[in-house]
Amino acid sequence: MTPTEFRRVEAALLAQAHVTLPPMPAPIGNFIPTALAGGLLYLSGQAPLDKTGQPMRGKVGLDVSPEEARHRAGRVAATLLGLIGLEPGRLLRVRRVVRLFGMVNATADFTAAHEVMDGCSEVLDRLFPGSHARTDVVLPALPNNITVEVEAIFEMAPN
């Protein structure tokens, strides 16, 4: 398949799962967004992005509701998928989601990080059904006051 044909098939897959990709962000530090090693694709922690590619900021329990935070975790899934898709055809090579590590910027009394992170898991499950390992933590702050940050590991089929 040509890169254009890969893009067309990947776009149809995303549309079927009702996923709209935001513009991809540039790293905010000295790191790369993805690294492939031994059949696993590691994705650096990503923020929820709005439709213009701007980070969605705020603290759960202070100025962001848990429901909105869950929606934002779903937006992080879209960012992760967009990063995978930067290389034509790579999204089609994903076998499964192996692991997610979710961080929620929240007040000290917030204890429902797992419910927030379900927003990310649900979006990824629409494309790659099946269980994945996941860790969810509440933190008092995240870079640039983003609401949620998620790093991921995907199992990839060979080229």
mmCIF file with all atom_site columns, C-alpha atoms in Angstrom:
data_model
loop_
_atom_site.group_PDB
_atom_site.id
_atom_site.type_symbol
_atom_site.label_atom_id
_atom_site.label_alt_id
_atom_site.label_comp_id
_atom_site.label_asym_id
_atom_site.label_entity_id
_atom_site.label_seq_id
_atom_site.pdbx_PDB_ins_code
_atom_site.Cartn_x
_atom_site.Cartn_y
_atom_site.Cartn_z
_atom_site.occupancy
_atom_site.B_iso_or_equiv
_atom_site.pdbx_formal_charge
_atom_site.auth_seq_id
_atom_site.auth_comp_id
_atom_site.auth_asym_id
_atom_site.auth_atom_id
_atom_site.pdbx_PDB_model_num
ATOM 1   C CA . MET A 1 1   ? 0.000   0.000  0.000  1.00 0.00 ? 1   MET A CA 1
ATOM 2   C CA . THR A 1 2   ? 1.116   3.549  -0.638 1.00 0.00 ? 2   THR A CA 1
ATOM 3   C CA . PRO A 1 3   ? 1.255   6.103  2.202  1.00 0.00 ? 3   PRO A CA 1
ATOM 4   C CA . THR A 1 4   ? -1.918  7.689  0.806  1.00 0.00 ? 4   THR A CA 1
ATOM 5   C CA . GLU A 1 5   ? -3.733  4.347  0.840  1.00 0.00 ? 5   GLU A CA 1
ATOM 6   C CA . PHE A 1 6   ? -2.575  3.704  4.412  1.00 0.00 ? 6   PHE A CA 1
ATOM 7   C CA . ARG A 1 7   ? -3.886  7.140  5.431  1.00 0.00 ? 7   ARG A CA 1
ATOM 8   C CA . ARG A 1 8   ? -7.253  6.428  3.826  1.00 0.00 ? 8   ARG A CA 1
ATOM 9   C CA . VAL A 1 9   ? -7.647  3.085  5.626  1.00 0.00 ? 9   VAL A CA 1
ATOM 10  C CA . GLU A 1 10  ? -6.510  4.577  8.950  1.00 0.00 ? 10  GLU A CA 1
ATOM 11  C CA . ALA A 1 11  ? -8.937  7.498  8.563  1.00 0.00 ? 11  ALA A CA 1
ATOM 12  C CA . ALA A 1 12  ? -11.796 5.054  7.970  1.00 0.00 ? 12  ALA A CA 1
ATOM 13  C CA . LEU A 1 13  ? -10.792 3.056  11.066 1.00 0.00 ? 13  LEU A CA 1
ATOM 14  C CA . LEU A 1 14  ? -10.750 6.203  13.216 1.00 0.00 ? 14  LEU A CA 1
ATOM 15  C CA . ALA A 1 15  ? -14.065 7.427  11.795 1.00 0.00 ? 15  ALA A CA 1
ATOM 16  C CA . GLN A 1 16  ? -15.682 4.061  12.528 1.00 0.00 ? 16  GLN A CA 1
ATOM 17  C CA . ALA A 1 17  ? -14.520 4.395  16.156 1.00 0.00 ? 17  ALA A CA 1
ATOM 18  C CA . HIS A 1 18  ? -15.752 8.038  16.290 1.00 0.00 ? 18  HIS A CA 1
ATOM 19  C CA . VAL A 1 19  ? -12.257 9.390  16.990 1.00 0.00 ? 19  VAL A CA 1
ATOM 20  C CA . THR A 1 20  ? -11.175 12.810 15.744 1.00 0.00 ? 20  THR A CA 1
ATOM 21  C CA . LEU A 1 21  ? -7.453  13.465 15.943 1.00 0.00 ? 21  LEU A CA 1
ATOM 22  C CA . PRO A 1 22  ? -6.201  16.835 17.190 1.00 0.00 ? 22  PRO A CA 1
ATOM 23  C CA . PRO A 1 23  ? -3.172  18.553 15.652 1.00 0.00 ? 23  PRO A CA 1
ATOM 24  C CA . MET A 1 24  ? -0.083  16.852 17.064 1.00 0.00 ? 24  MET A CA 1
ATOM 25  C CA . PRO A 1 25  ? 1.921   18.674 19.739 1.00 0.00 ? 25  PRO A CA 1
ATOM 26  C CA . ALA A 1 26  ? 5.643   19.283 19.793 1.00 0.00 ? 26  ALA A CA 1
ATOM 27  C CA . PRO A 1 27  ? 7.442   17.775 22.799 1.00 0.00 ? 27  PRO A CA 1
ATOM 28  C CA . ILE A 1 28  ? 7.805   20.250 25.673 1.00 0.00 ? 28  ILE A CA 1
ATOM 29  C CA . GLY A 1 29  ? 11.188  18.867 26.716 1.00 0.00 ? 29  GLY A CA 1
ATOM 30  C CA . ASN A 1 30  ? 14.236  16.985 25.515 1.00 0.00 ? 30  ASN A CA 1
ATOM 31  C CA . PHE A 1 31  ? 12.523  13.732 24.504 1.00 0.00 ? 31  PHE A CA 1
ATOM 32  C CA . ILE A 1 32  ? 10.806  12.083 21.556 1.00 0.00 ? 32  ILE A CA 1
ATOM 33  C CA . PRO A 1 33  ? 7.075   11.293 21.579 1.00 0.00 ? 33  PRO A CA 1
ATOM 34  C CA . THR A 1 34  ? 7.410   7.646  20.479 1.00 0.00 ? 34  THR A CA 1
ATOM 35  C CA . ALA A 1 35  ? 10.084  4.949  20.676 1.00 0.00 ? 35  ALA A CA 1
ATOM 36  C CA . LEU A 1 36  ? 9.864   1.471  19.148 1.00 0.00 ? 36  LEU A CA 1
ATOM 37  C CA . ALA A 1 37  ? 11.806  -1.317 20.869 1.00 0.00 ? 37  ALA A CA 1
ATOM 38  C CA . GLY A 1 38  ? 11.402  -5.067 20.608 1.00 0.00 ? 38  GLY A CA 1
ATOM 39  C CA . GLY A 1 39  ? 7.938   -4.973 19.068 1.00 0.00 ? 39  GLY A CA 1
ATOM 40  C CA . LEU A 1 40  ? 6.627   -2.493 21.642 1.00 0.00 ? 40  LEU A CA 1
ATOM 41  C CA . LEU A 1 41  ? 5.809   1.127  20.876 1.00 0.00 ? 41  LEU A CA 1
ATOM 42  C CA . TYR A 1 42  ? 6.316   3.395  23.891 1.00 0.00 ? 42  TYR A CA 1
ATOM 43  C CA . LEU A 1 43  ? 4.488   6.713  23.896 1.00 0.00 ? 43  LEU A CA 1
ATOM 44  C CA . SER A 1 44  ? 5.658   9.555  26.111 1.00 0.00 ? 44  SER A CA 1
ATOM 45  C CA . GLY A 1 45  ? 3.124   11.127 28.442 1.00 0.00 ? 45  GLY A CA 1
ATOM 46  C CA . GLN A 1 46  ? 0.567   13.173 26.522 1.00 0.00 ? 46  GLN A CA 1
ATOM 47  C CA . ALA A 1 47  ? -1.941  15.856 27.439 1.00 0.00 ? 47  ALA A CA 1
ATOM 48  C CA . PRO A 1 48  ? -5.548  16.264 26.356 1.00 0.00 ? 48  PRO A CA 1
ATOM 49  C CA . LEU A 1 49  ? -5.705  18.604 23.378 1.00 0.00 ? 49  LEU A CA 1
ATOM 50  C CA . ASP A 1 50  ? -8.657  20.594 22.149 1.00 0.00 ? 50  ASP A CA 1
ATOM 51  C CA . LYS A 1 51  ? -9.619  20.679 18.462 1.00 0.00 ? 51  LYS A CA 1
ATOM 52  C CA . THR A 1 52  ? -7.041  23.402 17.788 1.00 0.00 ? 52  THR A CA 1
ATOM 53  C CA . GLY A 1 53  ? -4.230  21.413 19.422 1.00 0.00 ? 53  GLY A CA 1
ATOM 54  C CA . GLN A 1 54  ? -4.080  23.465 22.617 1.00 0.00 ? 54  GLN A CA 1
ATOM 55  C CA . PRO A 1 55  ? -3.574  21.648 25.947 1.00 0.00 ? 55  PRO A CA 1
ATOM 56  C CA . MET A 1 56  ? -6.646  21.404 28.148 1.00 0.00 ? 56  MET A CA 1
ATOM 57  C CA . ARG A 1 57  ? -5.733  22.737 31.576 1.00 0.00 ? 57  ARG A CA 1
ATOM 58  C CA . GLY A 1 58  ? -7.202  22.716 35.060 1.00 0.00 ? 58  GLY A CA 1
ATOM 59  C CA . LYS A 1 59  ? -7.376  20.778 38.307 1.00 0.00 ? 59  LYS A CA 1
ATOM 60  C CA . VAL A 1 60  ? -10.077 18.189 38.982 1.00 0.00 ? 60  VAL A CA 1
ATOM 61  C CA . GLY A 1 61  ? -12.057 19.129 42.081 1.00 0.00 ? 61  GLY A CA 1
ATOM 62  C CA . LEU A 1 62  ? -11.163 22.799 41.716 1.00 0.00 ? 62  LEU A CA 1
ATOM 63  C CA . ASP A 1 63  ? -12.017 24.093 38.233 1.00 0.00 ? 63  ASP A CA 1
ATOM 64  C CA . VAL A 1 64  ? -12.664 20.865 36.273 1.00 0.00 ? 64  VAL A CA 1
ATOM 65  C CA . SER A 1 65  ? -15.455 18.394 37.057 1.00 0.00 ? 65  SER A CA 1
ATOM 66  C CA . PRO A 1 66  ? -14.749 14.658 37.181 1.00 0.00 ? 66  PRO A CA 1
ATOM 67  C CA . GLU A 1 67  ? -17.020 14.190 34.154 1.00 0.00 ? 67  GLU A CA 1
ATOM 68  C CA . GLU A 1 68  ? -15.086 16.776 32.144 1.00 0.00 ? 68  GLU A CA 1
ATOM 69  C CA . ALA A 1 69  ? -11.801 15.195 33.246 1.00 0.00 ? 69  ALA A CA 1
ATOM 70  C CA . ARG A 1 70  ? -13.054 11.828 31.956 1.00 0.00 ? 70  ARG A CA 1
ATOM 71  C CA . HIS A 1 71  ? -13.842 13.470 28.606 1.00 0.00 ? 71  HIS A CA 1
ATOM 72  C CA . ARG A 1 72  ? -10.351 14.982 28.592 1.00 0.00 ? 72  ARG A CA 1
ATOM 73  C CA . ALA A 1 73  ? -8.815  11.562 29.244 1.00 0.00 ? 73  ALA A CA 1
ATOM 74  C CA . GLY A 1 74  ? -10.612 10.441 26.085 1.00 0.00 ? 74  GLY A CA 1
ATOM 75  C CA . ARG A 1 75  ? -9.002  13.362 24.272 1.00 0.00 ? 75  ARG A CA 1
ATOM 76  C CA . VAL A 1 76  ? -5.610  12.050 25.435 1.00 0.00 ? 76  VAL A CA 1
ATOM 77  C CA . ALA A 1 77  ? -6.446  8.747  23.735 1.00 0.00 ? 77  ALA A CA 1
ATOM 78  C CA . ALA A 1 78  ? -6.967  10.704 20.500 1.00 0.00 ? 78  ALA A CA 1
ATOM 79  C CA . THR A 1 79  ? -3.561  12.347 20.959 1.00 0.00 ? 79  THR A CA 1
ATOM 80  C CA . LEU A 1 80  ? -1.913  8.960  21.519 1.00 0.00 ? 80  LEU A CA 1
ATOM 81  C CA . LEU A 1 81  ? -3.552  7.581  18.378 1.00 0.00 ? 81  LEU A CA 1
ATOM 82  C CA . GLY A 1 82  ? -2.441  10.629 16.416 1.00 0.00 ? 82  GLY A CA 1
ATOM 83  C CA . LEU A 1 83  ? 1.152   10.084 17.483 1.00 0.00 ? 83  LEU A CA 1
ATOM 84  C CA . ILE A 1 84  ? 1.010   6.459  16.394 1.00 0.00 ? 84  ILE A CA 1
ATOM 85  C CA . GLY A 1 85  ? -0.438  7.558  13.069 1.00 0.00 ? 85  GLY A CA 1
ATOM 86  C CA . LEU A 1 86  ? 2.324   10.051 12.313 1.00 0.00 ? 86  LEU A CA 1
ATOM 87  C CA . GLU A 1 87  ? 3.978   7.217  10.397 1.00 0.00 ? 87  GLU A CA 1
ATOM 88  C CA . PRO A 1 88  ? 1.633   6.012  7.615  1.00 0.00 ? 88  PRO A CA 1
ATOM 89  C CA . GLY A 1 89  ? 0.480   2.445  8.232  1.00 0.00 ? 89  GLY A CA 1
ATOM 90  C CA . ARG A 1 90  ? 1.696   2.248  11.826 1.00 0.00 ? 90  ARG A CA 1
ATOM 91  C CA . LEU A 1 91  ? -1.810  2.527  13.292 1.00 0.00 ? 91  LEU A CA 1
ATOM 92  C CA . LEU A 1 92  ? -2.786  -0.579 11.318 1.00 0.00 ? 92  LEU A CA 1
ATOM 93  C CA . ARG A 1 93  ? 0.106   -2.500 12.894 1.00 0.00 ? 93  ARG A CA 1
ATOM 94  C CA . VAL A 1 94  ? -1.140  -2.073 16.475 1.00 0.00 ? 94  VAL A CA 1
ATOM 95  C CA . ARG A 1 95  ? -2.003  -5.497 17.881 1.00 0.00 ? 95  ARG A CA 1
ATOM 96  C CA . ARG A 1 96  ? -3.155  -4.295 21.276 1.00 0.00 ? 96  ARG A CA 1
ATOM 97  C CA . VAL A 1 97  ? -2.795  -1.785 24.056 1.00 0.00 ? 97  VAL A CA 1
ATOM 98  C CA . VAL A 1 98  ? -0.408  -3.299 26.594 1.00 0.00 ? 98  VAL A CA 1
ATOM 99  C CA . ARG A 1 99  ? -0.369  -0.682 29.361 1.00 0.00 ? 99  ARG A CA 1
ATOM 100 C CA . LEU A 1 100 ? -1.498  2.820  30.254 1.00 0.00 ? 100 LEU A CA 1
ATOM 101 C CA . PHE A 1 101 ? -0.136  4.993  33.032 1.00 0.00 ? 101 PHE A CA 1
ATOM 102 C CA . GLY A 1 102 ? -2.556  7.805  33.842 1.00 0.00 ? 102 GLY A CA 1
ATOM 103 C CA . MET A 1 103 ? -1.885  10.869 35.957 1.00 0.00 ? 103 MET A CA 1
ATOM 104 C CA . VAL A 1 104 ? -4.731  13.131 37.058 1.00 0.00 ? 104 VAL A CA 1
ATOM 105 C CA . ASN A 1 105 ? -4.101  16.700 38.230 1.00 0.00 ? 105 ASN A CA 1
ATOM 106 C CA . ALA A 1 106 ? -6.526  16.919 41.167 1.00 0.00 ? 106 ALA A CA 1
ATOM 107 C CA . THR A 1 107 ? -7.161  18.205 44.645 1.00 0.00 ? 107 THR A CA 1
ATOM 108 C CA . ALA A 1 108 ? -5.823  16.146 47.571 1.00 0.00 ? 108 ALA A CA 1
ATOM 109 C CA . ASP A 1 109 ? -9.276  14.753 48.416 1.00 0.00 ? 109 ASP A CA 1
ATOM 110 C CA . PHE A 1 110 ? -9.996  13.434 44.893 1.00 0.00 ? 110 PHE A CA 1
ATOM 111 C CA . THR A 1 111 ? -9.973  9.628  44.866 1.00 0.00 ? 111 THR A CA 1
ATOM 112 C CA . ALA A 1 112 ? -11.556 8.700  41.530 1.00 0.00 ? 112 ALA A CA 1
ATOM 113 C CA . ALA A 1 113 ? -8.595  8.742  39.150 1.00 0.00 ? 113 ALA A CA 1
ATOM 114 C CA . HIS A 1 114 ? -9.732  5.331  37.906 1.00 0.00 ? 114 HIS A CA 1
ATOM 115 C CA . GLU A 1 115 ? -13.045 6.801  36.741 1.00 0.00 ? 115 GLU A CA 1
ATOM 116 C CA . VAL A 1 116 ? -11.287 9.652  34.937 1.00 0.00 ? 116 VAL A CA 1
ATOM 117 C CA . MET A 1 117 ? -8.903  7.253  33.201 1.00 0.00 ? 117 MET A CA 1
ATOM 118 C CA . ASP A 1 118 ? -11.768 5.057  32.042 1.00 0.00 ? 118 ASP A CA 1
ATOM 119 C CA . GLY A 1 119 ? -12.355 7.798  29.457 1.00 0.00 ? 119 GLY A CA 1
ATOM 120 C CA . CYS A 1 120 ? -9.003  7.002  27.831 1.00 0.00 ? 120 CYS A CA 1
ATOM 121 C CA . SER A 1 121 ? -9.426  3.233  28.081 1.00 0.00 ? 121 SER A CA 1
ATOM 122 C CA . GLU A 1 122 ? -12.888 3.337  26.522 1.00 0.00 ? 122 GLU A CA 1
ATOM 123 C CA . VAL A 1 123 ? -11.690 5.225  23.429 1.00 0.00 ? 123 VAL A CA 1
ATOM 124 C CA . LEU A 1 124 ? -8.748  2.863  22.913 1.00 0.00 ? 124 LEU A CA 1
ATOM 125 C CA . ASP A 1 125 ? -10.978 -0.189 23.452 1.00 0.00 ? 125 ASP A CA 1
ATOM 126 C CA . ARG A 1 126 ? -13.165 0.904  20.523 1.00 0.00 ? 126 ARG A CA 1
ATOM 127 C CA . LEU A 1 127 ? -10.176 0.437  18.207 1.00 0.00 ? 127 LEU A CA 1
ATOM 128 C CA . PHE A 1 128 ? -8.290  -2.311 20.010 1.00 0.00 ? 128 PHE A CA 1
ATOM 129 C CA . PRO A 1 129 ? -10.780 -4.389 22.025 1.00 0.00 ? 129 PRO A CA 1
ATOM 130 C CA . GLY A 1 130 ? -9.453  -6.293 24.996 1.00 0.00 ? 130 GLY A CA 1
ATOM 131 C CA . SER A 1 131 ? -8.014  -5.603 28.366 1.00 0.00 ? 131 SER A CA 1
ATOM 132 C CA . HIS A 1 132 ? -4.860  -3.694 29.093 1.00 0.00 ? 132 HIS A CA 1
ATOM 133 C CA . ALA A 1 133 ? -2.881  -3.097 32.244 1.00 0.00 ? 133 ALA A CA 1
ATOM 134 C CA . ARG A 1 134 ? -3.280  0.352  33.778 1.00 0.00 ? 134 ARG A CA 1
ATOM 135 C CA . THR A 1 135 ? -2.071  2.425  36.688 1.00 0.00 ? 135 THR A CA 1
ATOM 136 C CA . ASP A 1 136 ? -3.895  5.610  37.740 1.00 0.00 ? 136 ASP A CA 1
ATOM 137 C CA . VAL A 1 137 ? -2.562  8.199  40.164 1.00 0.00 ? 137 VAL A CA 1
ATOM 138 C CA . VAL A 1 138 ? -3.690  11.570 41.474 1.00 0.00 ? 138 VAL A CA 1
ATOM 139 C CA . LEU A 1 139 ? -0.989  14.238 41.563 1.00 0.00 ? 139 LEU A CA 1
ATOM 140 C CA . PRO A 1 140 ? -1.082  17.771 42.985 1.00 0.00 ? 140 PRO A CA 1
ATOM 141 C CA . ALA A 1 141 ? 0.216   19.226 39.696 1.00 0.00 ? 141 ALA A CA 1
ATOM 142 C CA . LEU A 1 142 ? 1.121   18.264 36.137 1.00 0.00 ? 142 LEU A CA 1
ATOM 143 C CA . PRO A 1 143 ? 3.277   20.144 33.596 1.00 0.00 ? 143 PRO A CA 1
ATOM 144 C CA . ASN A 1 144 ? 1.650   23.375 32.403 1.00 0.00 ? 144 ASN A CA 1
ATOM 145 C CA . ASN A 1 145 ? -1.355  22.612 34.645 1.00 0.00 ? 145 ASN A CA 1
ATOM 146 C CA . ILE A 1 146 ? -2.758  20.016 32.200 1.00 0.00 ? 146 ILE A CA 1
ATOM 147 C CA . THR A 1 147 ? -5.704  18.061 33.597 1.00 0.00 ? 147 THR A CA 1
ATOM 148 C CA . VAL A 1 148 ? -4.596  14.554 32.627 1.00 0.00 ? 148 VAL A CA 1
ATOM 149 C CA . GLU A 1 149 ? -1.391  12.986 31.328 1.00 0.00 ? 149 GLU A CA 1
ATOM 150 C CA . VAL A 1 150 ? -1.163  9.461  29.926 1.00 0.00 ? 150 VAL A CA 1
ATOM 151 C CA . GLU A 1 151 ? 1.791   7.402  28.759 1.00 0.00 ? 151 GLU A CA 1
ATOM 152 C CA . ALA A 1 152 ? 1.178   4.171  26.863 1.00 0.00 ? 152 ALA A CA 1
ATOM 153 C CA . ILE A 1 153 ? 2.723   0.991  25.538 1.00 0.00 ? 153 ILE A CA 1
ATOM 154 C CA . PHE A 1 154 ? 1.347   -0.735 22.416 1.00 0.00 ? 154 PHE A CA 1
ATOM 155 C CA . GLU A 1 155 ? 2.259   -4.125 20.984 1.00 0.00 ? 155 GLU A CA 1
ATOM 156 C CA . MET A 1 156 ? 3.076   -3.792 17.290 1.00 0.00 ? 156 MET A CA 1
ATOM 157 C CA . ALA A 1 157 ? 2.977   -6.304 14.430 1.00 0.00 ? 157 ALA A CA 1
ATOM 158 C CA . PRO A 1 158 ? 6.169   -6.492 12.362 1.00 0.00 ? 158 PRO A CA 1
ATOM 159 C CA . ASN A 1 159 ? 6.425   -4.386 9.190  1.00 0.00 ? 159 ASN A CA 1
#
